[in-house]
Coordinates of C-alpha atoms in Angstrom, one line a residue:
X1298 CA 66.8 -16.3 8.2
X1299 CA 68.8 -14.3 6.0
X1300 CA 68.9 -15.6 2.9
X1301 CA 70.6 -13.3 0.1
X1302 CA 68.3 -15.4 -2.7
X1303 CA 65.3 -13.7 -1.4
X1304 CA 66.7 -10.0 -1.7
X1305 CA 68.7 -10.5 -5.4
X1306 CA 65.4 -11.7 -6.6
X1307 CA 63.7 -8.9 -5.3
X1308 CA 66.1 -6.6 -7.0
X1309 CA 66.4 -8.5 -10.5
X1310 CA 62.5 -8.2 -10.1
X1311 CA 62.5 -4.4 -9.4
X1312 CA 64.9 -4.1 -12.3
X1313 CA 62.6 -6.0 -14.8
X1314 CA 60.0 -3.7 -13.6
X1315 CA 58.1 -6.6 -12.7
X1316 CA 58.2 -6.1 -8.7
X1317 CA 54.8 -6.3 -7.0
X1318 CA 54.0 -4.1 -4.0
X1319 CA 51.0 -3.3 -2.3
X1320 CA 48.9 -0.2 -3.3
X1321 CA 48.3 3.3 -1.3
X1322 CA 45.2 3.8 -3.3
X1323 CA 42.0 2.9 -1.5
X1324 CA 38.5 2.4 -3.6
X1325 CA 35.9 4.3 -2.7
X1326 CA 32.5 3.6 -4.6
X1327 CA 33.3 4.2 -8.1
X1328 CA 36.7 6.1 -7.4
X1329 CA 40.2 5.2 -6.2
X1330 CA 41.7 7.5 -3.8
X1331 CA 45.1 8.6 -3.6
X1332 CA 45.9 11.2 -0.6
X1333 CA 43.4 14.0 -1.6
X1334 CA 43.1 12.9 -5.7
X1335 CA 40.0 11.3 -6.5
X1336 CA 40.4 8.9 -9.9
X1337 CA 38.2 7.0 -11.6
X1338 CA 38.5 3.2 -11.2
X1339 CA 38.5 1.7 -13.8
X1340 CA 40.7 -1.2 -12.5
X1341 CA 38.0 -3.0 -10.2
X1342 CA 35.2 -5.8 -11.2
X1343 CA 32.7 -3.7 -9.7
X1344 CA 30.9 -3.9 -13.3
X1345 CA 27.5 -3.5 -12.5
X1346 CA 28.0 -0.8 -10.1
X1347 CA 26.7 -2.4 -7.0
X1348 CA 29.6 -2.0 -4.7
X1349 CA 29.3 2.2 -5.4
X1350 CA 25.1 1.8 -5.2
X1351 CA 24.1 2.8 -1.5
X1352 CA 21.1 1.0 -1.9
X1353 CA 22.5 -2.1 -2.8
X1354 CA 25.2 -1.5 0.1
X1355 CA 22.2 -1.1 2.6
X1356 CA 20.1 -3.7 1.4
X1357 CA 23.5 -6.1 1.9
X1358 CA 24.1 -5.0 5.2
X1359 CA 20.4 -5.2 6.2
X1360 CA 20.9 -8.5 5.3
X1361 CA 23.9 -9.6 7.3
X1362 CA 22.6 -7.8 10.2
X1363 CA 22.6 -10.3 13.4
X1364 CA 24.1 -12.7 11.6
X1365 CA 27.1 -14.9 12.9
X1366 CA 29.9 -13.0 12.1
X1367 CA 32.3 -16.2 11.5
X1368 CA 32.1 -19.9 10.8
X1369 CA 34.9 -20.8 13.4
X1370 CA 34.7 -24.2 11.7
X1371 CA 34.7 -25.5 8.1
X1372 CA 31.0 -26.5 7.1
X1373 CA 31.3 -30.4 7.4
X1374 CA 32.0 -29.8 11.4
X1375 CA 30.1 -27.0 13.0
X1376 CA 30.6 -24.2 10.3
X1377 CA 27.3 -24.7 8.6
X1378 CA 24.1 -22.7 8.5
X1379 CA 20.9 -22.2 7.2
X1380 CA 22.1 -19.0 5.5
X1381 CA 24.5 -21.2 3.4
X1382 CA 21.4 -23.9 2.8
X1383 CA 19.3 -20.5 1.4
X1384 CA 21.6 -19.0 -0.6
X1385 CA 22.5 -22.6 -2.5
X1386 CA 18.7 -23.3 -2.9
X1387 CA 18.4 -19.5 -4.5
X1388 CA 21.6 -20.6 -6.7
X1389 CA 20.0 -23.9 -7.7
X1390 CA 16.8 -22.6 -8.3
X1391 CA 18.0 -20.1 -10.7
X1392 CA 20.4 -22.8 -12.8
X1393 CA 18.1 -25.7 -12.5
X1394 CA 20.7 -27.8 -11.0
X1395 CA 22.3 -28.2 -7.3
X1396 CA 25.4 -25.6 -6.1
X1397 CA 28.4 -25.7 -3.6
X1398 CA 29.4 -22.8 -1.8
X1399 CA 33.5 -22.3 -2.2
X1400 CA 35.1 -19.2 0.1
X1401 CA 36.4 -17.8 -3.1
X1402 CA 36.6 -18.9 -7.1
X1403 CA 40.3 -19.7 -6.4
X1404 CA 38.8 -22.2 -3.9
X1405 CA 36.5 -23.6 -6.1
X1406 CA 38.4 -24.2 -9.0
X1407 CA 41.9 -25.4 -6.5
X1408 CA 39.4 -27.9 -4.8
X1409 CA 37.5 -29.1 -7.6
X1410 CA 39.7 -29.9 -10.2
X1411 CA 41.8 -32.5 -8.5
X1412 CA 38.9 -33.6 -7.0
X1413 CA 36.9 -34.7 -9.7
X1414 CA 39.4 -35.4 -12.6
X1415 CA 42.0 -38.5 -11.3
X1416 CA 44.0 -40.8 -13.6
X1417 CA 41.4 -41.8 -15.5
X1418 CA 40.7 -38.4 -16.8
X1419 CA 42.4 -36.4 -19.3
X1420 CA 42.4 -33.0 -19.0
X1421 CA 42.4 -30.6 -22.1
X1422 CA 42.6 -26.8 -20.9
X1423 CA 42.5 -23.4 -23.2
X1424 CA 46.2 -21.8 -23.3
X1425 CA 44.6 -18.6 -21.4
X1426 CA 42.8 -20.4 -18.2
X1427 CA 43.2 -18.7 -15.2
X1428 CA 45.9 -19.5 -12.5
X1429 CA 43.4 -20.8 -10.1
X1430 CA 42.3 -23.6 -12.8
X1431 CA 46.4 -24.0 -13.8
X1432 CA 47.4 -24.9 -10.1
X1433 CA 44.2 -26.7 -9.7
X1434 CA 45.4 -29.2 -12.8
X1435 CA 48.8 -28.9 -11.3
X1436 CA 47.5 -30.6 -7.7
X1437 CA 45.2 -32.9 -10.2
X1438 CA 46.1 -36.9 -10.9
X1439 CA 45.0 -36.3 -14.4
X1440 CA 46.9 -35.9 -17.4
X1441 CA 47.0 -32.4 -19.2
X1442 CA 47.3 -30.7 -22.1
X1443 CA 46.8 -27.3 -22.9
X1444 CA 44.9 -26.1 -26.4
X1445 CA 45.6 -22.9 -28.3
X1446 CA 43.5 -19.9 -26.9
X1447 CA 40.5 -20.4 -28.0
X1448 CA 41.1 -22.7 -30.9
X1449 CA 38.6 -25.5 -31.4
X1450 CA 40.4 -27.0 -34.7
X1451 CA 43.4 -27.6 -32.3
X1452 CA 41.1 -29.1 -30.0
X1453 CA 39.2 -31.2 -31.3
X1454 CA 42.7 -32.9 -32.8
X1455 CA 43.7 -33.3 -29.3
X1456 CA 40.5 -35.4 -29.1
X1457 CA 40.6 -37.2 -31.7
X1458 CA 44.1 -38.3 -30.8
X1459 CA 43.5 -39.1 -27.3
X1460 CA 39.6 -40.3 -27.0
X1461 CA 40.1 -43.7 -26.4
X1462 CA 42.8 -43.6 -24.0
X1463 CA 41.0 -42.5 -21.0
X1464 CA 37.4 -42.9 -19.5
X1465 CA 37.0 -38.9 -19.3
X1466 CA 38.1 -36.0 -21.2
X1467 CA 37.5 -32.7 -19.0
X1468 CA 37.7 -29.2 -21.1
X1469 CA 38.4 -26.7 -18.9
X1470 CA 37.9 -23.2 -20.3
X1471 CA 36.5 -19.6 -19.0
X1472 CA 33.5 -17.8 -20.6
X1473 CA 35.4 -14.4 -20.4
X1474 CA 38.6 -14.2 -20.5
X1475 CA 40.6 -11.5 -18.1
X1476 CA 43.0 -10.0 -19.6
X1477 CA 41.8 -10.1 -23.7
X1478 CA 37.9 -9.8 -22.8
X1479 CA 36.9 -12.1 -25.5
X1480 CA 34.9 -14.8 -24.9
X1481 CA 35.0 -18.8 -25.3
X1482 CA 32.8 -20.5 -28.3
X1483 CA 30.2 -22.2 -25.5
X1484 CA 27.8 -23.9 -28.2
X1485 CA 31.4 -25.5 -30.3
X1486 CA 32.2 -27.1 -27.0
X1487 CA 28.8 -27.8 -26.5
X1488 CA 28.7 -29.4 -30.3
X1489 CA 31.9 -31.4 -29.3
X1490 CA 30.8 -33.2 -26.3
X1491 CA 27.0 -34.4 -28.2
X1492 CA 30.1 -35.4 -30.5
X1493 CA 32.4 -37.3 -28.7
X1494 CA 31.2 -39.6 -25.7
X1495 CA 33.0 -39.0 -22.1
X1496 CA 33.6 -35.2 -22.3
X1497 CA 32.7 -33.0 -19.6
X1498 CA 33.0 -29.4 -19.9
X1499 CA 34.1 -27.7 -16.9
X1500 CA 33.5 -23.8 -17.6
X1501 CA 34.4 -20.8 -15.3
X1502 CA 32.1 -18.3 -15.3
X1503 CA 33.8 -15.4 -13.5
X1504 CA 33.8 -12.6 -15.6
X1505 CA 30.8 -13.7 -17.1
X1506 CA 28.4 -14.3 -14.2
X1507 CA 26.1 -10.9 -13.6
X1508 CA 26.9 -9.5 -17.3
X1509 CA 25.8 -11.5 -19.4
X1510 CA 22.3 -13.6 -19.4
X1511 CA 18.8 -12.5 -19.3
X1512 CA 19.2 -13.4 -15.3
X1513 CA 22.8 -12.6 -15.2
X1514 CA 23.8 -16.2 -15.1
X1515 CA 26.6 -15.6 -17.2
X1516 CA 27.7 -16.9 -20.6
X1517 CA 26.4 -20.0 -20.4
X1518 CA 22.7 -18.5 -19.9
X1519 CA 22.9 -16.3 -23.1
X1520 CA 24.4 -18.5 -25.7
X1521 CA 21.8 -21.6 -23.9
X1522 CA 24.0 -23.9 -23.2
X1523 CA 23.8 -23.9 -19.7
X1524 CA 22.2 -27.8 -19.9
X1525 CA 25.7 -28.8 -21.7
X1526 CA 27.7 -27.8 -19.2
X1527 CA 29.0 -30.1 -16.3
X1528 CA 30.5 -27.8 -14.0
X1529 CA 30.0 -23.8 -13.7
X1530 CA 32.5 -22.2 -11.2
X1531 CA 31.7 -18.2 -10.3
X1532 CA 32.3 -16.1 -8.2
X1533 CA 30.6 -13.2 -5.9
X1534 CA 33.4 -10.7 -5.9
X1535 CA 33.0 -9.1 -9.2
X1536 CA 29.4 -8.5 -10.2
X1537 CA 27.8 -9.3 -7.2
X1538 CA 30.0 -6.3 -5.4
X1539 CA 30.1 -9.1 -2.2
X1540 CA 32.7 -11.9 -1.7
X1541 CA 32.9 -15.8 -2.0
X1542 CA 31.7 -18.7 -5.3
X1543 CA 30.0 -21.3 -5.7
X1544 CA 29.6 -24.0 -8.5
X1545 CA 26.8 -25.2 -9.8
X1546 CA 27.5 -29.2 -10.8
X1547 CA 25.3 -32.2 -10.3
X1548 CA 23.7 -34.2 -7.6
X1549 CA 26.6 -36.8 -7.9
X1550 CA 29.1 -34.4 -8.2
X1551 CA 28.5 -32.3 -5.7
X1552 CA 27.9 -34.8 -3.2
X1553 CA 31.6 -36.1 -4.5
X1554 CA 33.0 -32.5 -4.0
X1555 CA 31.8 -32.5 -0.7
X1556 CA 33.2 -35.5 0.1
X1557 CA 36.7 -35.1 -1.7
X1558 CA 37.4 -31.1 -2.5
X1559 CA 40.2 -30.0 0.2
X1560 CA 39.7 -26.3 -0.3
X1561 CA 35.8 -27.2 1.4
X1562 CA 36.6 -29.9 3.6
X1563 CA 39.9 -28.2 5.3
X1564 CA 38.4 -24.4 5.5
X1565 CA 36.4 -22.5 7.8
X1566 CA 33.6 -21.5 6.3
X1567 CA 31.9 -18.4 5.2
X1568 CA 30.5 -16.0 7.8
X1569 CA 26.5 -16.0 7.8
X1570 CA 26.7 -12.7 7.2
X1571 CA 28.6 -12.4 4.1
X1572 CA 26.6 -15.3 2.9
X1573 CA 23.5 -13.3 3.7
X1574 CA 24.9 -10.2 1.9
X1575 CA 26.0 -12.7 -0.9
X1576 CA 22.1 -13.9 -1.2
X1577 CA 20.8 -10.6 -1.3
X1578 CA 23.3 -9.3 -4.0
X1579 CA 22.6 -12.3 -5.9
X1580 CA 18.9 -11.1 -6.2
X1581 CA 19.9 -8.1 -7.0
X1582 CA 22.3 -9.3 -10.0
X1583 CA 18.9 -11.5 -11.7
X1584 CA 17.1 -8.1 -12.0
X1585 CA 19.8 -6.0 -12.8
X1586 CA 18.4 -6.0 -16.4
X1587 CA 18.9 -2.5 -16.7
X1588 CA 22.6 -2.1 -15.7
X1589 CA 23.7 -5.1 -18.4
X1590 CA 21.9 -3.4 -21.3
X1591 CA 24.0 0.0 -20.1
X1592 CA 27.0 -2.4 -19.6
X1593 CA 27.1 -3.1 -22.9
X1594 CA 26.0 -0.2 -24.7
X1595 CA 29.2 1.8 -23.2
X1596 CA 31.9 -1.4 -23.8
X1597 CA 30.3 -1.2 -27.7
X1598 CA 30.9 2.8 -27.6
X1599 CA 34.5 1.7 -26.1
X1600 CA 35.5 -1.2 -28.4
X1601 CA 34.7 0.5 -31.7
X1602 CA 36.6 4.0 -30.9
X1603 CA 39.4 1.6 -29.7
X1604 CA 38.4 -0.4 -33.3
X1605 CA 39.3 -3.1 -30.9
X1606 CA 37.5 -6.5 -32.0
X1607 CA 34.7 -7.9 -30.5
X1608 CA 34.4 -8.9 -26.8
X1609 CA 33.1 -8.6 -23.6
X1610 CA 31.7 -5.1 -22.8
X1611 CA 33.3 -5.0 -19.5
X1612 CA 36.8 -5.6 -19.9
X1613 CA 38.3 -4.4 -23.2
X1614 CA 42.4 -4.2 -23.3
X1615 CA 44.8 -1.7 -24.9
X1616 CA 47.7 -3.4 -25.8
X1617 CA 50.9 -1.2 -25.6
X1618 CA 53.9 -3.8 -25.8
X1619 CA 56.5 -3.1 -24.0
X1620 CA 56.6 -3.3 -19.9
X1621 CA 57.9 0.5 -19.7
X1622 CA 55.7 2.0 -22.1
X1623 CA 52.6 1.0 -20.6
X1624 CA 53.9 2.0 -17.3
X1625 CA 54.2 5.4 -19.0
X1626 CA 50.7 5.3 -20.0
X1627 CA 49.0 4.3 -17.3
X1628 CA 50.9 7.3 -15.3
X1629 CA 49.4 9.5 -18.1
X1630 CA 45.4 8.1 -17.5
X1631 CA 45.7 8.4 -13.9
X1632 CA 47.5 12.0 -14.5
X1633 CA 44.1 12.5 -16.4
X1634 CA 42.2 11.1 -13.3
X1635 CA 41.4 7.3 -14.8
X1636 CA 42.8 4.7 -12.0
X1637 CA 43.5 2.1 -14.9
X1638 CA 47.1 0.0 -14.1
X1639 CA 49.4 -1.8 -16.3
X1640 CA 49.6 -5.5 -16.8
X1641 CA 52.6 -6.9 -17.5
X1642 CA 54.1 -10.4 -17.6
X1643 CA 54.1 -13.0 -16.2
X1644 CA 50.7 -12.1 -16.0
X1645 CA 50.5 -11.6 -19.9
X1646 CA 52.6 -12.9 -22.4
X1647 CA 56.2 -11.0 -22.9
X1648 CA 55.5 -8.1 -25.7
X1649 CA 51.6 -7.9 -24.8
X1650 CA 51.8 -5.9 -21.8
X1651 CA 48.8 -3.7 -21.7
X1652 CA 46.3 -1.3 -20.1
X1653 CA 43.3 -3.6 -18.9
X1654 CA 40.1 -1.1 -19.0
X1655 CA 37.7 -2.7 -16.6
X1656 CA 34.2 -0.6 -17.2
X1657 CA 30.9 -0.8 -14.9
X1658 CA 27.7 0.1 -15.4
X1659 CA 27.6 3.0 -13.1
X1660 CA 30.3 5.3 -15.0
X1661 CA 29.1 8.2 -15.7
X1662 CA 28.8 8.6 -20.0
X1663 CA 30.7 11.9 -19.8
X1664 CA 33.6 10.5 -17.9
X1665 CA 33.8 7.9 -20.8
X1666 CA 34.1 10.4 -23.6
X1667 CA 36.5 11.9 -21.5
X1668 CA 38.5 8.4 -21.2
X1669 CA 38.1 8.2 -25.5
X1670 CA 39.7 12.0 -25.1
X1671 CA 42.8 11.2 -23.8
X1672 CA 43.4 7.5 -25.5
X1673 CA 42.8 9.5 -28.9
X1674 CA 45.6 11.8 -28.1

């Protein structure tokens, strides 16, 4: 089919400077590279340094080793295993509370969301939430609304206003936030659902799970409110240097996800391998007490030469403004050697575009003085 929609977008997009392709540059531990140039990545969610550690890459692949390769069927048919069963017991054993293997935090939060919340439910999201929870409310029954980022005044009106109208109200919010690297008020939306009866507080814990947390249980571990919260989503491919979620949720719930989420009950499941490798990274990310404490230490050295607010240690954003200016600027960090990319809109608001500096715990100290070099130039 040729279609001449298709190709004028493609060009109006190119023009914009908004056109998409697929990268040439190939990670490689903590580096990108590009032909013979080695960079620094500082674009990835490696950020405790697992995926460059060769002892945490053997220890993953002695764990898949012999393992099933594929599922060839989704879990409820003949895709299950007892690798699956270990690694959920290891998650509910850790957060007190049973958990659901998704293939990936898109999964999770596209099959859970319309499962749980119907027409009885009202849905009240932050401004910033991620596109996997946005499409997930999209595919929802419920009613939504969307609060300012980050702004419990404003929400807390949208409760008042619409408390008695439905049987739940479901706040949807992230702990860290991707592109700005600040973080939600956990114990206010904690305070608001011992408040208000019929709230659920539906939290995803991406950026959050493996950084922060005595345990690395996320954001929800280190403020304590891990009892409030209804439904944690997370996922394995940042922090845990491995690949697929899970969400941790209640007996009821879970046993109503399994019955009712589409993204579980219509996919082939994960490998027993990669759920193996997932298990033993998981381990890894409880006692990785030593790489979070480092973690933060150089996203506070960051932040305050940036005298960029507080935030998460591992993602901490430059903004630059306009779309070819911080295309200009990122060519000038990787002409330095830093792999760090521009984000533009739609992926941030028009006049925010920005360079996203995405740290790990592995970086070298002397490569981050470096970094504060050239961004002080």
């Amino acid at each position: 089919m040729n279609d001449p929609f298709y190709a004028a977008q493609l060009q109006a997009w190119e023009r914009s400077a908004h056109l998409r392709r697929l990268p040439e540059d190939y990670p490689d531990g903590l580096w990108i590279r590009r032909g013979e140039q080695c960079l620094w990545n500082l674009s990835g969610n490696d950020y405790l340094g697992f995926a460059a550690d060769q002892d945490a890459q053997q220890a993953a692949a002695q764990a898949a080793a012999g393992l099933p390769l594929t599922a060839s069927s989704s879990r409820l048919l003949t895709g299950n295993h007892a690798a699956a069963e270990a690694l959920e017991q290891d998650l509910a054993q850790a957060y007190r509370r049973p958990a659901l293997l998704f293939n990936s935090g898109y999964h999770a939060n596209l099959g859970l969301i319309p499962a749980l919340f119907g027409k009885e439910t009202l849905i009240l999201a932050d401004k910033a939430v991620h596109a996997s929870m946005i499409d997930g409310i999209r595919l929802s029954a419920a009613k939504h609304l969307r609060f300012r980022h980050n702004d419990i005044a404003h929400l807390r009106s949208l409760i008042e206003k619409h408390q008695h109208q439905f049987r739940t109200i479901a706040i949807l919010t992230e702990s860290v936030f991707s592109m700005d690297g600040d973080l939600a008020d956990l114990p206010a939306l904690a305070a608001l659902k011992r408040e208000f009866p019929h709230i659920m507080l539906y939290v995803d814990e991406a950026h959050g799970f493996g950084v922060y947390g005595r345990d690395g249980l996320g954001v929800a571990q280190a403020t304590d409110t891990l009892p409030e919260i209804d439904i944690i989503t997370a996922t394995f491919g940042k922090a845990a240097a491995s690949y697929g979620a899970f969400a941790i949720l209640s007996p009821s719930l879970k046993a109503y996800a399994v019955n009712r989420a589409r993204t579980l009950i219509f996919s082939t499941a994960l490998p027993a391998a990669q759920v193996a490798v997932s298990r033993a990274m998981f381990a890894r990310v409880q006692s990785a007490r030593a790489e979070r404490e480092r973690l933060h230490r150089l996203g506070q050295i960051f932040r305050q030469h940036l005298h960029a607010p507080d935030g998460a240690p591992h993602i901490v954003p430059q903004i630059i403004g306009t779309d070819a200016d911080t295309a200009a600027y990122a060519h000038k960090l990787q002409g330095h050697g830093f792999y760090c990319l521009p984000i533009r809109p739609p992926t941030v608001p028009v006049g925010t575009a920005r360079i996203r500096f995405s740290l790990n715990a592995a970086l070298p100290e002397a490569a981050l003085q470096d970094l504060l070099a050239i961004v002080s130039a």
